[in-house]
PDB file of C-alpha atoms in Angstrom:
ATOM      1  CA  MET S 137       0.007   0.037  -0.081  1.00 51.00           C
ATOM      2  CA  ASP S 138       1.580   3.275  -1.077  1.00 63.00           C
ATOM      3  CA  ALA S 139       1.849   6.528   1.002  1.00 70.00           C
ATOM      4  CA  VAL S 140      -1.215   8.159  -0.596  1.00 69.00           C
ATOM      5  CA  ARG S 141      -3.435   5.065   0.295  1.00 75.00           C
ATOM      6  CA  VAL S 142      -2.010   4.883   3.695  1.00 76.00           C
ATOM      7  CA  ALA S 143      -2.871   8.583   4.194  1.00 78.00           C
ATOM      8  CA  LEU S 144      -6.484   8.098   2.892  1.00 79.00           C
ATOM      9  CA  LEU S 145      -6.882   5.052   5.140  1.00 77.00           C
ATOM     10  CA  ARG S 146      -5.751   7.056   8.206  1.00 82.00           C
ATOM     11  CA  GLU S 147      -8.151   9.830   7.294  1.00 83.00           C
ATOM     12  CA  VAL S 148     -11.003   7.317   7.056  1.00 77.00           C
ATOM     13  CA  LEU S 149     -10.090   5.875  10.512  1.00 80.00           C
ATOM     14  CA  ALA S 150      -9.556   9.215  12.143  1.00 84.00           C
ATOM     15  CA  GLY S 151     -11.333   9.362  15.424  1.00 80.00           C
ATOM     16  CA  THR S 152     -10.926   5.644  16.053  1.00 82.00           C
ATOM     17  CA  GLN S 153      -8.195   3.853  18.109  1.00 85.00           C
ATOM     18  CA  TRP S 154      -6.501   2.218  15.063  1.00 88.00           C
ATOM     19  CA  PRO S 155      -4.070   4.801  13.649  1.00 89.00           C
ATOM     20  CA  GLY S 156      -2.675   5.363  17.144  1.00 92.00           C
ATOM     21  CA  ALA S 157      -2.739   1.843  18.139  1.00 93.00           C
ATOM     22  CA  ALA S 158      -0.884   0.888  14.878  1.00 93.00           C
ATOM     23  CA  ARG S 159       1.841   3.531  15.413  1.00 93.00           C
ATOM     24  CA  ARG S 160       2.309   2.499  19.069  1.00 96.00           C
ATOM     25  CA  PHE S 161       2.788  -1.250  17.995  1.00 97.00           C
ATOM     26  CA  ALA S 162       5.011  -0.178  15.234  1.00 95.00           C
ATOM     27  CA  GLY S 163       7.132   1.681  17.619  1.00 94.00           C
ATOM     28  CA  SER S 164       7.576  -1.438  19.754  1.00 95.00           C
ATOM     29  CA  LEU S 165       8.614  -3.318  16.515  1.00 96.00           C
ATOM     30  CA  ARG S 166      11.039  -0.585  15.627  1.00 93.00           C
ATOM     31  CA  ARG S 167      12.664  -0.570  19.118  1.00 93.00           C
ATOM     32  CA  SER S 168      12.938  -4.302  19.134  1.00 94.00           C
ATOM     33  CA  VAL S 169      14.733  -4.793  15.745  1.00 93.00           C
ATOM     34  CA  VAL S 170      18.019  -3.031  16.320  1.00 83.00           C
ATOM     35  CA  PRO S 171      20.743  -3.074  13.680  1.00 84.00           C
ATOM     36  CA  ALA S 172      22.989  -5.278  15.748  1.00 77.00           C
ATOM     37  CA  GLY S 173      20.296  -7.649  16.685  1.00 77.00           C
ATOM     38  CA  GLY S 174      19.528 -11.111  15.449  1.00 82.00           C
ATOM     39  CA  GLY S 175      16.925 -10.046  13.022  1.00 92.00           C
ATOM     40  CA  LEU S 176      13.140 -10.154  12.542  1.00 97.00           C
ATOM     41  CA  LEU S 177      11.339 -13.452  12.236  1.00 97.00           C
ATOM     42  CA  LEU S 178       7.778 -13.288  10.841  1.00 97.00           C
ATOM     43  CA  VAL S 179       5.501 -16.308  11.244  1.00 98.00           C
ATOM     44  CA  GLY S 180       1.770 -16.903  10.718  1.00 97.00           C
ATOM     45  CA  THR S 181      -0.513 -19.856  11.622  1.00 96.00           C
ATOM     46  CA  GLU S 182      -0.627 -23.083   9.617  1.00 94.00           C
ATOM     47  CA  GLY S 183      -3.622 -21.685   7.802  1.00 93.00           C
ATOM     48  CA  TYR S 184      -2.388 -18.175   7.286  1.00 94.00           C
ATOM     49  CA  GLU S 185       0.849 -16.875   6.013  1.00 94.00           C
ATOM     50  CA  PRO S 186       1.491 -13.161   6.321  1.00 95.00           C
ATOM     51  CA  TRP S 187       2.850 -12.770   2.848  1.00 91.00           C
ATOM     52  CA  HIS S 188       1.566  -9.179   2.403  1.00 91.00           C
ATOM     53  CA  LEU S 189       3.069  -7.992   5.689  1.00 94.00           C
ATOM     54  CA  ALA S 190       6.360  -9.499   4.747  1.00 95.00           C
ATOM     55  CA  ALA S 191       6.376  -7.653   1.398  1.00 93.00           C
ATOM     56  CA  HIS S 192       5.335  -4.397   2.933  1.00 93.00           C
ATOM     57  CA  LEU S 193       8.115  -4.642   5.563  1.00 95.00           C
ATOM     58  CA  VAL S 194      10.633  -5.373   2.937  1.00 94.00           C
ATOM     59  CA  ASP S 195       9.566  -2.236   1.031  1.00 92.00           C
ATOM     60  CA  GLU S 196       9.533  -0.101   4.207  1.00 91.00           C
ATOM     61  CA  SER S 197      12.904  -1.449   5.108  1.00 92.00           C
ATOM     62  CA  ALA S 198      14.355  -0.250   1.745  1.00 91.00           C
ATOM     63  CA  TRP S 199      12.544   3.080   1.591  1.00 88.00           C
ATOM     64  CA  SER S 200      13.441   4.069   5.111  1.00 88.00           C
ATOM     65  CA  GLY S 201      17.021   2.789   5.002  1.00 90.00           C
ATOM     66  CA  LEU S 202      16.329   0.498   8.072  1.00 91.00           C
ATOM     67  CA  PRO S 203      17.526  -2.940   6.811  1.00 93.00           C
ATOM     68  CA  GLU S 204      16.658  -4.497  10.229  1.00 93.00           C
ATOM     69  CA  LEU S 205      12.943  -4.092   9.359  1.00 94.00           C
ATOM     70  CA  ALA S 206      13.223  -6.695   6.514  1.00 95.00           C
ATOM     71  CA  PRO S 207      11.832  -9.975   7.984  1.00 96.00           C
ATOM     72  CA  THR S 208      12.636 -13.563   7.492  1.00 95.00           C
ATOM     73  CA  LEU S 209       9.293 -15.225   6.598  1.00 96.00           C
ATOM     74  CA  VAL S 210       9.073 -18.470   8.599  1.00 96.00           C
ATOM     75  CA  ARG S 211       6.664 -20.968   7.005  1.00 95.00           C
ATOM     76  CA  HIS S 212       4.803 -24.024   8.333  1.00 94.00           C
ATOM     77  CA  HIS S 213       5.116 -25.948   5.077  1.00 92.00           C
ATOM     78  CA  VAL S 214       8.094 -25.549   2.600  1.00 91.00           C
ATOM     79  CA  ARG S 215       7.822 -27.307  -0.664  1.00 89.00           C
ATOM     80  CA  PRO S 216      10.916 -28.712  -2.491  1.00 90.00           C
ATOM     81  CA  GLY S 217      12.478 -26.355  -5.087  1.00 89.00           C
ATOM     82  CA  GLU S 218      11.189 -23.031  -3.652  1.00 88.00           C
ATOM     83  CA  PRO S 219      13.619 -20.097  -3.590  1.00 88.00           C
ATOM     84  CA  PRO S 220      15.658 -19.492  -0.532  1.00 88.00           C
ATOM     85  CA  HIS S 221      13.569 -16.625   0.893  1.00 85.00           C
ATOM     86  CA  LEU S 222      10.521 -18.939   0.886  1.00 86.00           C
ATOM     87  CA  SER S 223      12.446 -21.997   2.291  1.00 90.00           C
ATOM     88  CA  VAL S 224      12.727 -21.022   5.890  1.00 94.00           C
ATOM     89  CA  GLY S 225      10.724 -23.638   8.024  1.00 94.00           C
ATOM     90  CA  LEU S 226       9.558 -23.592  11.634  1.00 94.00           C
ATOM     91  CA  GLY S 227      12.873 -25.031  12.725  1.00 93.00           C
ATOM     92  CA  ARG S 228      14.251 -21.521  12.457  1.00 94.00           C
ATOM     93  CA  LEU S 229      12.359 -20.558  15.510  1.00 95.00           C
ATOM     94  CA  ALA S 230      14.333 -22.991  17.637  1.00 94.00           C
ATOM     95  CA  ALA S 231      17.467 -20.796  16.962  1.00 93.00           C
ATOM     96  CA  ALA S 232      15.784 -17.538  18.148  1.00 95.00           C
ATOM     97  CA  ARG S 233      17.826 -16.019  21.019  1.00 94.00           C
ATOM     98  CA  ARG S 234      18.194 -12.679  22.720  1.00 93.00           C
ATOM     99  CA  GLY S 235      18.391 -10.005  20.050  1.00 93.00           C
ATOM    100  CA  HIS S 236      15.935 -11.741  17.786  1.00 96.00           C
ATOM    101  CA  THR S 237      12.365 -10.529  17.410  1.00 97.00           C
ATOM    102  CA  LEU S 238       9.606 -12.828  16.574  1.00 97.00           C
ATOM    103  CA  LEU S 239       6.400 -11.319  15.043  1.00 98.00           C
ATOM    104  CA  VAL S 240       3.539 -13.646  15.138  1.00 98.00           C
ATOM    105  CA  VAL S 241       0.459 -12.860  12.947  1.00 97.00           C
ATOM    106  CA  ALA S 242      -2.583 -15.064  13.879  1.00 95.00           C
ATOM    107  CA  PRO S 243      -6.095 -14.112  12.809  1.00 93.00           C
ATOM    108  CA  GLY S 244      -7.282 -17.307  14.517  1.00 91.00           C
ATOM    109  CA  ALA S 245      -6.115 -19.805  17.015  1.00 92.00           C
ATOM    110  CA  PRO S 246      -2.306 -20.238  16.557  1.00 94.00           C
ATOM    111  CA  GLY S 247      -2.260 -23.903  17.455  1.00 93.00           C
ATOM    112  CA  GLU S 248      -0.404 -25.669  20.209  1.00 94.00           C
ATOM    113  CA  GLY S 249       2.684 -26.400  18.150  1.00 95.00           C
ATOM    114  CA  LEU S 250       3.240 -22.715  17.281  1.00 96.00           C
ATOM    115  CA  LEU S 251       2.524 -21.727  20.866  1.00 97.00           C
ATOM    116  CA  GLU S 252       5.050 -24.115  22.113  1.00 97.00           C
ATOM    117  CA  ARG S 253       7.782 -22.788  19.722  1.00 96.00           C
ATOM    118  CA  VAL S 254       6.871 -19.146  20.542  1.00 97.00           C
ATOM    119  CA  HIS S 255       7.140 -20.048  24.229  1.00 97.00           C
ATOM    120  CA  ASP S 256      10.668 -21.645  23.685  1.00 96.00           C
ATOM    121  CA  ALA S 257      11.822 -18.585  21.754  1.00 96.00           C
ATOM    122  CA  ARG S 258      10.710 -16.347  24.428  1.00 96.00           C
ATOM    123  CA  ARG S 259      12.383 -18.416  27.238  1.00 96.00           C
ATOM    124  CA  ALA S 260      15.566 -18.209  25.134  1.00 95.00           C
ATOM    125  CA  GLY S 261      15.325 -14.339  25.238  1.00 95.00           C
ATOM    126  CA  ALA S 262      13.693 -13.467  21.868  1.00 95.00           C
ATOM    127  CA  THR S 263      11.258 -10.477  21.976  1.00 96.00           C
ATOM    128  CA  VAL S 264       7.750 -11.778  20.913  1.00 97.00           C
ATOM    129  CA  LEU S 265       5.348  -9.421  19.306  1.00 98.00           C
ATOM    130  CA  SER S 266       1.727 -10.343  18.254  1.00 97.00           C
ATOM    131  CA  LEU S 267      -0.813  -9.197  15.636  1.00 96.00           C
ATOM    132  CA  ASP S 268      -3.707 -11.371  16.398  1.00 94.00           C
ATOM    133  CA  GLY S 269      -7.502 -11.886  16.776  1.00 92.00           C
ATOM    134  CA  GLY S 270      -7.427 -11.893  20.436  1.00 91.00           C
ATOM    135  CA  ASP S 271      -6.109 -15.398  21.403  1.00 93.00           C
ATOM    136  CA  PRO S 272      -5.373 -15.201  25.094  1.00 93.00           C
ATOM    137  CA  ASP S 273      -2.670 -17.708  25.106  1.00 94.00           C
ATOM    138  CA  LEU S 274      -0.704 -15.862  22.471  1.00 94.00           C
ATOM    139  CA  GLY S 275      -1.400 -12.514  24.161  1.00 92.00           C
ATOM    140  CA  THR S 276       0.167 -14.006  27.403  1.00 93.00           C
ATOM    141  CA  LEU S 277       3.410 -14.953  25.567  1.00 95.00           C
ATOM    142  CA  ALA S 278       3.792 -11.676  23.678  1.00 96.00           C
ATOM    143  CA  HIS S 279       5.818  -8.738  25.092  1.00 96.00           C
ATOM    144  CA  ASP S 280       3.499  -6.481  23.010  1.00 97.00           C
ATOM    145  CA  ALA S 281       0.313  -7.314  21.175  1.00 96.00           C
ATOM    146  CA  LEU S 282      -2.148  -5.608  18.893  1.00 96.00           C
ATOM    147  CA  SER S 283      -5.437  -7.622  18.783  1.00 94.00           C
ATOM    148  CA  VAL S 284      -8.219  -7.231  16.259  1.00 90.00           C
ATOM    149  CA  PRO S 285     -11.184  -9.341  17.406  1.00 83.00           C
ATOM    150  CA  GLU S 286     -12.905 -11.082  14.611  1.00 71.00           C
ATOM    151  CA  PRO S 287     -15.408  -9.929  13.486  1.00 61.00           C
ATOM    152  CA  ASP S 288     -14.761  -6.333  14.775  1.00 53.00           C
ATOM    153  CA  GLY S 289     -16.940  -4.602  12.409  1.00 62.00           C
ATOM    154  CA  GLU S 290     -14.746  -1.518  12.383  1.00 70.00           C
ATOM    155  CA  MET S 291     -11.379  -3.108  11.406  1.00 81.00           C
ATOM    156  CA  ASP S 292      -9.774  -6.334  10.169  1.00 86.00           C
ATOM    157  CA  LEU S 293      -6.318  -7.637  10.735  1.00 89.00           C
ATOM    158  CA  ASP S 294      -5.159  -7.210   7.056  1.00 89.00           C
ATOM    159  CA  THR S 295      -5.848  -3.499   7.192  1.00 87.00           C
ATOM    160  CA  VAL S 296      -4.062  -3.246  10.582  1.00 90.00           C
ATOM    161  CA  GLN S 297      -1.054  -4.889   9.083  1.00 92.00           C
ATOM    162  CA  HIS S 298      -1.046  -2.060   6.366  1.00 89.00           C
ATOM    163  CA  LEU S 299      -1.076   0.530   9.104  1.00 91.00           C
ATOM    164  CA  VAL S 300       1.636  -1.074  11.251  1.00 94.00           C
ATOM    165  CA  SER S 301       3.999  -1.675   8.262  1.00 93.00           C
ATOM    166  CA  ALA S 302       3.624   2.018   7.116  1.00 91.00           C
ATOM    167  CA  ALA S 303       4.182   3.336  10.532  1.00 92.00           C
ATOM    168  CA  ALA S 304       7.200   1.163  11.203  1.00 92.00           C
ATOM    169  CA  GLY S 305       9.098   2.658   8.296  1.00 88.00           C
ATOM    170  CA  GLU S 306       8.348   6.362   9.209  1.00 84.00           C
ATOM    171  CA  ASN S 307      10.598   8.812  10.909  1.00 62.00           C
ATOM    172  CA  GLY S 308      13.963   7.243   9.904  1.00 49.00           C
ATOM    173  CA  THR S 309      17.046   8.732  11.160  1.00 36.00           C
ATOM    174  CA  PRO S 310      18.353  11.976   9.666  1.00 35.00           C
ATOM    175  CA  ALA S 311      21.009  10.170   7.614  1.00 35.00           C
ATOM    176  CA  GLN S 312      18.253   8.157   5.875  1.00 39.00           C
ATOM    177  CA  ARG S 313      15.951  10.966   4.902  1.00 40.00           C
ATOM    178  CA  GLY S 314      16.244  11.007   1.083  1.00 45.00           C
ATOM    179  CA  PRO S 315      13.458   8.601  -0.110  1.00 50.00           C
ATOM    180  CA  ARG S 316      11.621   8.977   3.263  1.00 46.00           C
ATOM    181  CA  ARG S 317      11.434  12.798   2.909  1.00 49.00           C
ATOM    182  CA  PHE S 318       9.751  12.357  -0.543  1.00 54.00           C
ATOM    183  CA  ARG S 319       7.292   9.893   0.921  1.00 55.00           C
ATOM    184  CA  ASP S 320       6.546  12.111   3.943  1.00 52.00           C
ATOM    185  CA  ARG S 321       5.991  14.987   1.589  1.00 52.00           C
ATOM    186  CA  LEU S 322       3.701  12.811  -0.547  1.00 56.00           C
ATOM    187  CA  ALA S 323       1.775  11.752   2.585  1.00 57.00           C
ATOM    188  CA  ARG S 324       1.378  15.337   3.705  1.00 52.00           C
ATOM    189  CA  LEU S 325       0.141  16.323   0.178  1.00 53.00           C
ATOM    190  CA  ALA S 326      -2.418  13.502   0.285  1.00 56.00           C
ATOM    191  CA  ASP S 327      -3.618  14.673   3.660  1.00 53.00           C
ATOM    192  CA  HIS S 328      -3.918  18.327   2.477  1.00 51.00           C
ATOM    193  CA  LEU S 329      -5.729  17.337  -0.811  1.00 55.00           C
ATOM    194  CA  THR S 330      -8.212  15.008   0.975  1.00 54.00           C
ATOM    195  CA  ALA S 331      -8.881  17.304   3.908  1.00 52.00           C
ATOM    196  CA  PRO S 332     -12.402  18.985   3.981  1.00 55.00           C
ATOM    197  CA  PRO S 333     -12.387  22.588   2.895  1.00 54.00           C
ATOM    198  CA  PRO S 334     -12.158  25.114   5.732  1.00 47.00           C
ATOM    199  CA  SER S 335     -15.388  26.402   7.076  1.00 45.00           C
ATOM    200  CA  ARG S 336     -16.312  29.905   6.016  1.00 42.00           C
ATOM    201  CA  TRP S 337     -18.398  30.598   9.267  1.00 39.00           C
TER     202      TRP S 337
END
């Protein structure tokens, strides 16, 4: 989702908790994935792989000059012959240690197997973050969580992922402000163009 669409989405959601909640969670993500850390591991459930979030975080990483935001997508099922970036299985979670960040995306129940692996990663020192549908067990394991109960009526987890990924790439360091400055200006322009006209009264 590009900067203009994100700006429009934020305008539509103005007055709700979601833009602020997404920025807060994105801040936790940014703080946990430090350049000298072990990297960001992104995993979904057996029935849901967070492809789009992985792609958006890779884009945000490139645009903001923050390579630590680019995740390793961890998959429940890896088929033979798939490219290396799609060939990381659940065994990768066993190597998670202090300095690693594990971001779990679970619209529904994560399943006992995944919960056990997440628990082991946390015990080994990894930071656990969760974008979920309100699963209490996953929420207990996470250092920080953003939950979107299904059905919420106001928001869905896919849309929240767009907000989080966009916010994670914002406000890069001054040395990385070339492409980011352009995107920030574009977002401000979109905000200006879509704002209601000033009242004459």
